[in-house]
Coordinates of C-alpha atoms in Angstrom, one line a residue:
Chain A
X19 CA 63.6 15.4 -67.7
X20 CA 60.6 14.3 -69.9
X21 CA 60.0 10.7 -69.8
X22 CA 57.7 9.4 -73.0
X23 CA 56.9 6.1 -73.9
X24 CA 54.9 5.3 -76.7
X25 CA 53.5 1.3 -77.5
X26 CA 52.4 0.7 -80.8
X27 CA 52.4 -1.5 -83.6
X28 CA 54.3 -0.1 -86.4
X29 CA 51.5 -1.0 -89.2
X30 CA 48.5 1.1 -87.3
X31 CA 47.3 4.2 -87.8
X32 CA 46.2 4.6 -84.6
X33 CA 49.5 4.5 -83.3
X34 CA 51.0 7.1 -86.6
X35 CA 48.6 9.2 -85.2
X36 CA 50.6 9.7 -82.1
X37 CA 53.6 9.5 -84.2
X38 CA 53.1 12.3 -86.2
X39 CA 51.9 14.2 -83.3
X40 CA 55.2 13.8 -81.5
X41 CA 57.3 14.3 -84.5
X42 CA 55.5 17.6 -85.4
X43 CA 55.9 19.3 -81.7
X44 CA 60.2 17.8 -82.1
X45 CA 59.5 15.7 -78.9
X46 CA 61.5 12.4 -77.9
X47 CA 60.1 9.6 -77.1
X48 CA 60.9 5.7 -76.8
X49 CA 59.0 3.9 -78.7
X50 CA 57.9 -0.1 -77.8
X51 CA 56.4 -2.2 -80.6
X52 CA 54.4 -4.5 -79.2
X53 CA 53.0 -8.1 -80.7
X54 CA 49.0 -7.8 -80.7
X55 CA 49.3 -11.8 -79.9
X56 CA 51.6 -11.5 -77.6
X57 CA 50.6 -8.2 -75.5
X58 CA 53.2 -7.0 -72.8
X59 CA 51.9 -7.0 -69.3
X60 CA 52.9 -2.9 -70.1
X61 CA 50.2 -2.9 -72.2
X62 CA 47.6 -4.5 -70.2
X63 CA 48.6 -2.6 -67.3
X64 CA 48.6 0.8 -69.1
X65 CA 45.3 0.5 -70.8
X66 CA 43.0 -2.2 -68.9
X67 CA 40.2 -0.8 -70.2
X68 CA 41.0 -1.1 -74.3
X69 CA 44.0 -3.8 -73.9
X70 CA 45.2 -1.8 -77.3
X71 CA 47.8 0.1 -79.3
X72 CA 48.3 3.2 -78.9
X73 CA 49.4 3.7 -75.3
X74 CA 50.8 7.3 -74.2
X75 CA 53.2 7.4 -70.7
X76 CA 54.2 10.7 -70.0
X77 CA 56.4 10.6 -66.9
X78 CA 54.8 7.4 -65.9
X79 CA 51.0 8.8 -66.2
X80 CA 49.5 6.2 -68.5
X81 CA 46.5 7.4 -71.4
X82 CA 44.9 5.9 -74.2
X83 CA 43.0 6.6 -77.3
X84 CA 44.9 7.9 -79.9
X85 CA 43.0 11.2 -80.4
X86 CA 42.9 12.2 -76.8
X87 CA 46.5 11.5 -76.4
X88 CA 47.2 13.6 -79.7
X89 CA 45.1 16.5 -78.0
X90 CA 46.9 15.7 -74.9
X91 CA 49.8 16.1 -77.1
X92 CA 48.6 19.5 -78.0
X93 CA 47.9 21.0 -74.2
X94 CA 51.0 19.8 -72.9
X95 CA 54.0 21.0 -76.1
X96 CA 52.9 24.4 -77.5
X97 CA 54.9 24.3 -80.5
X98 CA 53.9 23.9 -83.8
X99 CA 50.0 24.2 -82.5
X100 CA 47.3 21.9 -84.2
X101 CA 44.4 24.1 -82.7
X102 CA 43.7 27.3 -83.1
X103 CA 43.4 30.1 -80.3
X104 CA 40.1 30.8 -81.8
X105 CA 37.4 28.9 -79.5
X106 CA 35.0 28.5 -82.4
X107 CA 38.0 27.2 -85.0
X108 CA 38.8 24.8 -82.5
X109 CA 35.4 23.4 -82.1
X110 CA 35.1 23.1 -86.0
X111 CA 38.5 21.3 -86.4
X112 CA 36.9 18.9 -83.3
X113 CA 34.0 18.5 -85.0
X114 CA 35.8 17.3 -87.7
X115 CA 38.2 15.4 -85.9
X116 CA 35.6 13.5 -83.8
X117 CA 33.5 12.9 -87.4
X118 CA 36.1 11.2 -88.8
X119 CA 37.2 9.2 -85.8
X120 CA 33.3 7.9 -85.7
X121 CA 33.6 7.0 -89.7
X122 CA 37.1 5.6 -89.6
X123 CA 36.6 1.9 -88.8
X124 CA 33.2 2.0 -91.1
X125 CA 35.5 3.2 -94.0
X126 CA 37.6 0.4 -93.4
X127 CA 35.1 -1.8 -94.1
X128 CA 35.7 -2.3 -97.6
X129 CA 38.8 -3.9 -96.8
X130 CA 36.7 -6.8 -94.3
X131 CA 34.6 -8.2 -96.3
X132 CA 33.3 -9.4 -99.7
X133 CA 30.8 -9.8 -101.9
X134 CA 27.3 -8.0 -101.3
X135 CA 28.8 -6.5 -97.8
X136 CA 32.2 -5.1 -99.6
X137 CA 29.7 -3.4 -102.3
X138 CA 27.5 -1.8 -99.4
X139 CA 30.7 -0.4 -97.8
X140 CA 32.5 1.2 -100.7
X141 CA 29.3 2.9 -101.3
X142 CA 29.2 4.5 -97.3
X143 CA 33.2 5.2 -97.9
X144 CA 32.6 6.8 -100.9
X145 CA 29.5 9.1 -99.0
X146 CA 31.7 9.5 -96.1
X147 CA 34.6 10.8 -98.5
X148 CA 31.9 13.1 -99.8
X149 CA 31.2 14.7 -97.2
X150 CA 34.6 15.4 -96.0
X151 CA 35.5 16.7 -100.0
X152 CA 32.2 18.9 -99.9
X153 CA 32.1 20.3 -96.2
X154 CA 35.3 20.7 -94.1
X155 CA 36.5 23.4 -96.0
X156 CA 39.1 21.7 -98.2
X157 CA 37.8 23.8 -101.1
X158 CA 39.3 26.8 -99.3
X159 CA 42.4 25.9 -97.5
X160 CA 45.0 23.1 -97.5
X161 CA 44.7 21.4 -94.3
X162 CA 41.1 21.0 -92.8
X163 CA 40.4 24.2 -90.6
X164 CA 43.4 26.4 -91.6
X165 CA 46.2 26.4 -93.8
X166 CA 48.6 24.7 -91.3
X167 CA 48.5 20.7 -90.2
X168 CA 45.9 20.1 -87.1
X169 CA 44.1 17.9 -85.0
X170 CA 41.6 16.5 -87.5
X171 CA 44.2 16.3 -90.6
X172 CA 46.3 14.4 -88.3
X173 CA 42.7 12.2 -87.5
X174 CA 42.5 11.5 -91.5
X175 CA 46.0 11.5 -91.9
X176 CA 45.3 7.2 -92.3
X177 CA 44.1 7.9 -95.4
X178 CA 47.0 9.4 -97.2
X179 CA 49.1 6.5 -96.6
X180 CA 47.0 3.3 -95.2
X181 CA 44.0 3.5 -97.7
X182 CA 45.9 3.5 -100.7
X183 CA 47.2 0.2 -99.5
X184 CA 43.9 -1.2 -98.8
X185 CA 42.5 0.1 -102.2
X186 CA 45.9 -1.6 -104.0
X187 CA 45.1 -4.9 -102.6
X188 CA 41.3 -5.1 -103.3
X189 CA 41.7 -3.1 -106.3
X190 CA 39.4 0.1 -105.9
X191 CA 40.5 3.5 -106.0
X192 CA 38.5 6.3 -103.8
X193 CA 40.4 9.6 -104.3
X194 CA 41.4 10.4 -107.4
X195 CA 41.8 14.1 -108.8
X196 CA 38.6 13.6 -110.7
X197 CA 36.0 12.0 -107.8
X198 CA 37.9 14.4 -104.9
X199 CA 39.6 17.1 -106.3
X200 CA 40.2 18.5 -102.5
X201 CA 40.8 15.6 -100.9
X202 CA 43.4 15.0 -103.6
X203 CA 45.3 17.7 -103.0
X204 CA 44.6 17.5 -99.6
X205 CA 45.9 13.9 -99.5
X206 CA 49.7 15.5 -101.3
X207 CA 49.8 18.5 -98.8
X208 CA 49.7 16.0 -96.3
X209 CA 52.5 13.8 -97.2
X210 CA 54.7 17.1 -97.9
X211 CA 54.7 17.4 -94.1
X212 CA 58.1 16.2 -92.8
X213 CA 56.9 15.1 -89.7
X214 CA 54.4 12.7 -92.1
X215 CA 57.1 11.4 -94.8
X216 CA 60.0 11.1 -93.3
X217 CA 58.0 8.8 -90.3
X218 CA 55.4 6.3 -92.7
X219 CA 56.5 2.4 -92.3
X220 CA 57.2 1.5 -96.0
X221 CA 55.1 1.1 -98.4
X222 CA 55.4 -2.5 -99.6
X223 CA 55.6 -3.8 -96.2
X224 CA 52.2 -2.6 -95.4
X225 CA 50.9 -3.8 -98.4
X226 CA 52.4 -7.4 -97.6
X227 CA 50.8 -7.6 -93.6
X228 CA 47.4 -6.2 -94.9
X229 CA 47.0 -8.8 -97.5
X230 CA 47.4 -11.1 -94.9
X231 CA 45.5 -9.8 -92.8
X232 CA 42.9 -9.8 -95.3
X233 CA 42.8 -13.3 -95.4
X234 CA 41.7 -13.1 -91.8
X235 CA 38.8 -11.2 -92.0
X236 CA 37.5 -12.9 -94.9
X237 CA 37.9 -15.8 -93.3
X238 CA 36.3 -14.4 -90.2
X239 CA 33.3 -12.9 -92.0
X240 CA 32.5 -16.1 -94.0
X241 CA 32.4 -18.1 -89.8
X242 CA 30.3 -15.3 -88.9
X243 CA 28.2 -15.5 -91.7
X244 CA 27.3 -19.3 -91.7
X245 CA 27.0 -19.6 -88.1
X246 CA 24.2 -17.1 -88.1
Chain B
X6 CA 25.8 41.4 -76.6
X7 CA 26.0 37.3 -76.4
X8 CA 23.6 35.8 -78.9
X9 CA 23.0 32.4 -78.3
X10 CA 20.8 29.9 -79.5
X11 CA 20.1 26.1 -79.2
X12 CA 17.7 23.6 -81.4
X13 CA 16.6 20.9 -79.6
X14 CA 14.1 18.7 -78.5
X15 CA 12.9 18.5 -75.2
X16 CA 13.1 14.9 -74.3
X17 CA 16.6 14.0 -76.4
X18 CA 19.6 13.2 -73.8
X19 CA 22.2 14.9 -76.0
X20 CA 19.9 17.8 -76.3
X21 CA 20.1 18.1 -72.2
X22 CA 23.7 18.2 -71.9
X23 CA 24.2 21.6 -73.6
X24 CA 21.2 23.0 -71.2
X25 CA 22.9 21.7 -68.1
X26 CA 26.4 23.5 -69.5
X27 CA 25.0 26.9 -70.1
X28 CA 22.8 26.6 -67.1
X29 CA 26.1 25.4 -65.3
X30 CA 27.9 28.2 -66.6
X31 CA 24.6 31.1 -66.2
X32 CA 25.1 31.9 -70.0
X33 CA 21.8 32.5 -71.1
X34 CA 20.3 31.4 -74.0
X35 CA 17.0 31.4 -76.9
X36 CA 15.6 27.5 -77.3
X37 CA 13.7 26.6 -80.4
X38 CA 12.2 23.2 -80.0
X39 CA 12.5 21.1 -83.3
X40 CA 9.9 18.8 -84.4
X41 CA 11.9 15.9 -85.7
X42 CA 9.1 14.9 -88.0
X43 CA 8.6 18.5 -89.7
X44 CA 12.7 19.9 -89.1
X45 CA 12.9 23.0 -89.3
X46 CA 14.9 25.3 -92.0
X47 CA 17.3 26.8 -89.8
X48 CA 18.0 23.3 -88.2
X49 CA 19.1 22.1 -91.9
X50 CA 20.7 25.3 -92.8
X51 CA 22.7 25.1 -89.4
X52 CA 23.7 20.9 -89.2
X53 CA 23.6 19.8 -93.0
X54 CA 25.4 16.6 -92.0
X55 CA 23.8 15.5 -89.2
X56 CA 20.6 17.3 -89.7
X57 CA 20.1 16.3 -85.8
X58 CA 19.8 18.1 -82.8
X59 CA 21.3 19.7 -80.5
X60 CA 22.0 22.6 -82.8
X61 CA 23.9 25.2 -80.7
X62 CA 24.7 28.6 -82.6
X63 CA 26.9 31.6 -80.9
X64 CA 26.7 34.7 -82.9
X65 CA 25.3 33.4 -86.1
X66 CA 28.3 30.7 -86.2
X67 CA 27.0 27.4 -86.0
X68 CA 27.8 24.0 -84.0
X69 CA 26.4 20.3 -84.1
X70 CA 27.4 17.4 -81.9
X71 CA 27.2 17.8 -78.1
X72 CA 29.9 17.3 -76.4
X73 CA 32.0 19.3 -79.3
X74 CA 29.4 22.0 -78.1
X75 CA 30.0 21.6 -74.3
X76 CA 33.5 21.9 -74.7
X77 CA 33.0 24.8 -76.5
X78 CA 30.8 26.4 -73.8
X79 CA 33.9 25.4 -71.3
X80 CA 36.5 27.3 -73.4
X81 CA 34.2 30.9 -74.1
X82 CA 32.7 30.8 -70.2
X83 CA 35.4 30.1 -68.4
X84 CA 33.1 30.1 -64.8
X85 CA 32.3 26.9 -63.3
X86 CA 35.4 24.8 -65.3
X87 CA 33.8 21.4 -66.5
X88 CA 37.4 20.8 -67.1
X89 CA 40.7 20.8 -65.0
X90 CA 43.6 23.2 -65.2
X91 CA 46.1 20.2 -65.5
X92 CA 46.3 18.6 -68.9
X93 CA 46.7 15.2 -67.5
X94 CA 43.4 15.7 -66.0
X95 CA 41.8 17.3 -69.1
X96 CA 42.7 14.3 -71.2
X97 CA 41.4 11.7 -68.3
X98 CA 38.3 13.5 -68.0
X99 CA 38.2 13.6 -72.2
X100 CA 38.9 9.5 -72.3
X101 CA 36.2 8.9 -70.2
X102 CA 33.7 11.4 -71.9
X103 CA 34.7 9.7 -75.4
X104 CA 34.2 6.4 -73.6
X105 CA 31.0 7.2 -72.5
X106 CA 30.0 8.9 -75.8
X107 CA 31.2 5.9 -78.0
X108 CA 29.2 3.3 -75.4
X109 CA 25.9 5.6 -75.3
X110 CA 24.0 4.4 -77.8
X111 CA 25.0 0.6 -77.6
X112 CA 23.8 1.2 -73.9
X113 CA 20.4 2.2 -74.9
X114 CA 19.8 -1.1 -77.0
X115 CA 18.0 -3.0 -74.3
X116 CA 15.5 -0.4 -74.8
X117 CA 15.3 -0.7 -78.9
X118 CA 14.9 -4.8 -79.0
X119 CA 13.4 -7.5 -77.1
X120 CA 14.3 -11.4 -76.8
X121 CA 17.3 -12.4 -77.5
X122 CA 18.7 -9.6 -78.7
X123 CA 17.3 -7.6 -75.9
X124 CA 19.2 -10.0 -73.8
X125 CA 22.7 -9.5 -75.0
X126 CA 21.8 -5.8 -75.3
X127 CA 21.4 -6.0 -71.5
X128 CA 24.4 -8.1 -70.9
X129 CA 26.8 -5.4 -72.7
X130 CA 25.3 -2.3 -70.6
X131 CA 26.0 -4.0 -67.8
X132 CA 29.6 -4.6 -68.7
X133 CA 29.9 -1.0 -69.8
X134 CA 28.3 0.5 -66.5
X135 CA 31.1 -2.1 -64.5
X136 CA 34.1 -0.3 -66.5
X137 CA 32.8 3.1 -65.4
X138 CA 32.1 1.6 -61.9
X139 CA 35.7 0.3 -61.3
X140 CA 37.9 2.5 -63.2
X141 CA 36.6 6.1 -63.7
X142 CA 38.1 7.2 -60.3
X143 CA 34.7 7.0 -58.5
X144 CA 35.3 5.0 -55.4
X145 CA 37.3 8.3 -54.3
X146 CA 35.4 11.2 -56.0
X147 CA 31.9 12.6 -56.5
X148 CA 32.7 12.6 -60.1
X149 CA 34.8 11.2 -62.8
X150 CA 38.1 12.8 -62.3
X151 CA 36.8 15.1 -59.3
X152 CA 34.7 16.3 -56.8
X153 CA 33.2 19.0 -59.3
X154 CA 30.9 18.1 -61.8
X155 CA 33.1 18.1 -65.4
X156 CA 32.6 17.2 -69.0
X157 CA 32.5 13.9 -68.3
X158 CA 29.8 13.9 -66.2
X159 CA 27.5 15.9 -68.2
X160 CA 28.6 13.1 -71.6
X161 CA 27.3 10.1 -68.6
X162 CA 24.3 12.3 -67.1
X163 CA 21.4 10.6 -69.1
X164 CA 22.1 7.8 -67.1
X165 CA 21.0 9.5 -64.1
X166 CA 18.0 11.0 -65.5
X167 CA 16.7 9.0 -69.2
X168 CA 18.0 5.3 -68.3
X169 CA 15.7 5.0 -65.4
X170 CA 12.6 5.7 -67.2
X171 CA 13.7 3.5 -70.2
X172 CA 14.4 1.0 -67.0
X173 CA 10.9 1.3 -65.9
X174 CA 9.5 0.7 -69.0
X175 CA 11.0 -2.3 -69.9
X176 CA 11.0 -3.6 -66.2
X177 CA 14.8 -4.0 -65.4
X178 CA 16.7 -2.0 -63.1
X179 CA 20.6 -1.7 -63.9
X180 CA 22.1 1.1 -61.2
X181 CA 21.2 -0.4 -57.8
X182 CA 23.2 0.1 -54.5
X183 CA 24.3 -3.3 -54.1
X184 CA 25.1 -4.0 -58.0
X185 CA 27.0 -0.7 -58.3
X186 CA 27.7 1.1 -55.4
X187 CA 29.9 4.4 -56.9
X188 CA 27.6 4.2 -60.2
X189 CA 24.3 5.1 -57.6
X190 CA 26.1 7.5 -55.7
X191 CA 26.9 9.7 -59.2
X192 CA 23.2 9.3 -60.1
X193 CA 22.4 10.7 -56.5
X194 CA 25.3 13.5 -56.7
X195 CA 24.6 14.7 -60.3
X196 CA 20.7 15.5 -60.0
X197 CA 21.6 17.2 -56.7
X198 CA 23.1 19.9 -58.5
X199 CA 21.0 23.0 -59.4
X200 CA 21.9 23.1 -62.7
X201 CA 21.0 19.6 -63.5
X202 CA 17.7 19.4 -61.0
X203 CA 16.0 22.0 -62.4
X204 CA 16.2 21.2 -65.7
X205 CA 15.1 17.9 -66.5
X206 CA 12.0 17.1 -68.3
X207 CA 9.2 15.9 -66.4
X208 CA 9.8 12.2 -65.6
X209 CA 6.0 11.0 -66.3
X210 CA 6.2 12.8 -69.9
X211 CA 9.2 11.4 -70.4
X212 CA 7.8 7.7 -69.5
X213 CA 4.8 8.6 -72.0
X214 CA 7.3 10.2 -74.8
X215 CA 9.4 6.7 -75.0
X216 CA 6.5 4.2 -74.4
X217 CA 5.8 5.2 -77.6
X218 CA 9.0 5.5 -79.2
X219 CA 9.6 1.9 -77.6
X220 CA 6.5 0.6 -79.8
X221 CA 8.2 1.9 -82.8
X222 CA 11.9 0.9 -81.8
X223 CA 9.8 -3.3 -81.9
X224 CA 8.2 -2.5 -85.1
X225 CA 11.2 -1.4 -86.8
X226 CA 13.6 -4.4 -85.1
X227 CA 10.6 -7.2 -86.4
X228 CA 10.5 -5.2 -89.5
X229 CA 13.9 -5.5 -90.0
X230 CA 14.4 -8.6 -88.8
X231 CA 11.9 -10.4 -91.0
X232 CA 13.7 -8.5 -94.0
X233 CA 16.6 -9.8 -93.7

């Protein structure tokens, strides 16, 4: 029958991105968690080119990138569709999807650094947020594009459940009903979604391996900075 | 009937990758050039985010980012498919146009900086152009994922056309038979067809447009750098 592998790490995004994808169209899968500093030859043989999490095999046909494998997602189960027929809605909800994919790793900045650097980046996440609240049409309907889950919802979906994290353990708080009344909302429809709640690691694990992986990057950005 | 309009600018890579899909596809179209010192108001009106070109509008509805607008060409003309039937394919095709998309404007660096940062800049568009060498499927087709010009191809074409002027103004050459075999077959392959060879802005124009832009590009970098 269908043979799908998922490897992932269980704290990324990335990876939840395919997640959810999978758990919204009801399709099986076997799942491998794989150790980033430990990467199984799988892995490096599925995705030479990135050498990371997520990796999609679908009846033995390797892809990567989690956004193209979510749209592959999309093409290849029908049910519960996270595009529209419309060829117009479509390129608005891609539009969407790819603007946040381009933002996403500068929004996480707040969470790598410090100082002068962390300042400058809560400022661009808080534009970036802006933009989303003001223009993809959250003021009108409760997913972005439409009033059903799609493609770029499940592209922001990280920051329902992976930015409050980050905001708990540097202490900021971006979306509140005040700052983002859409996204707010938008943020609860979201984690309504059965497909979303019932498949989010917990909580207070993530909140434990991102502190320590804070540590890293701090300690990283400080050896960057003084051996410049 | 088919009201279409682009904004663009006649020299801009991005700009030339919705031309070569219409003209691909025989769609014909109305082109306002935009002055990206004086933009105009419809260019605003229609991209408030980016407020960049291309600007590509199809019956008064409005789209920004190009290859969101090429694949939105693919899905309303269906004529000459830029994108397989078979969804493994599709997705393939959409890796390596996000790869390419992601990588473009890191590849164009060389051109932007000089010294020692001009030399990295160099070193990483080399590395880039060796992963599309070896592992877009090239050594077997004409194009990445086939022997039909695709999506893809149209995200990669400003390497055929733009990278050799910005080569011969900064006196390096990157895409050389020896150094990538499969890389200067493409370049040969994609401005043989129609669509793409008669529609390229005059290379000596171009050489003159981004002389100057390179002079800027310096001014900015020292500027910057000296800032900082």
């Amino acid at each position: 029958m269908e043979d799908v592998k998922v490897f992932g790490l269980w704290s990324s995004p990335f990876t939840q991105r395919v997640i959810w994808a999978l758990k919204l169209k009801g399709v099986s899968y076997e799942y491998y968690g794989e150790d980033l500093a430990n990467k199984s030859n799988m892995l490096l043989k599925y995705n030479p080119i990135y050498k990371k999490v997520p990796v999609f095999v679908h009846n033995g046909k390797p892809l990567a990138e989690s956004m193209v494998i979510v749209e592959y997602i999309e093409e290849t189960w029908s049910q519960m569709p996270l595009l529209s027929q419309d060829a117009y809605e479509r390129s608005n909800v891609r539009f969407w999807s790819k603007f946040i994919e381009d933002k996403s790793m500068q929004m996480m900045e707040f969470f790598v650094y410090d100082g002068e650097r962390q300042e400058r980046a809560i400022k661009e996440t808080l534009e970036t947020l802006r933009v989303i609240e003001n223009q993809s049409g959250l003021n009108e309907k409760m997913f972005i594009g439409g009033n059903t889950i799609g493609l770029a919802d499940i592209a922001l979906g990280w920051v329902a459940h992976t930015l409050p994290v980050m905001e708990e353990i540097v202490g900021v708080k971006f979306i509140t009903t005040d700052a983002f009344p859409n996204l707010h909302s938008w943020v609860k429809n979201f984690l309504e979604i059965p497909a979303v709640k019932n498949n989010l690691p917990p909580h207070e694990l993530l909140v434990e391996y991102y502190r320590e992986k804070r540590k890293v990057f701090l300690a990283m950005a400080f050896h960057h900075h003084h051996r410049h």
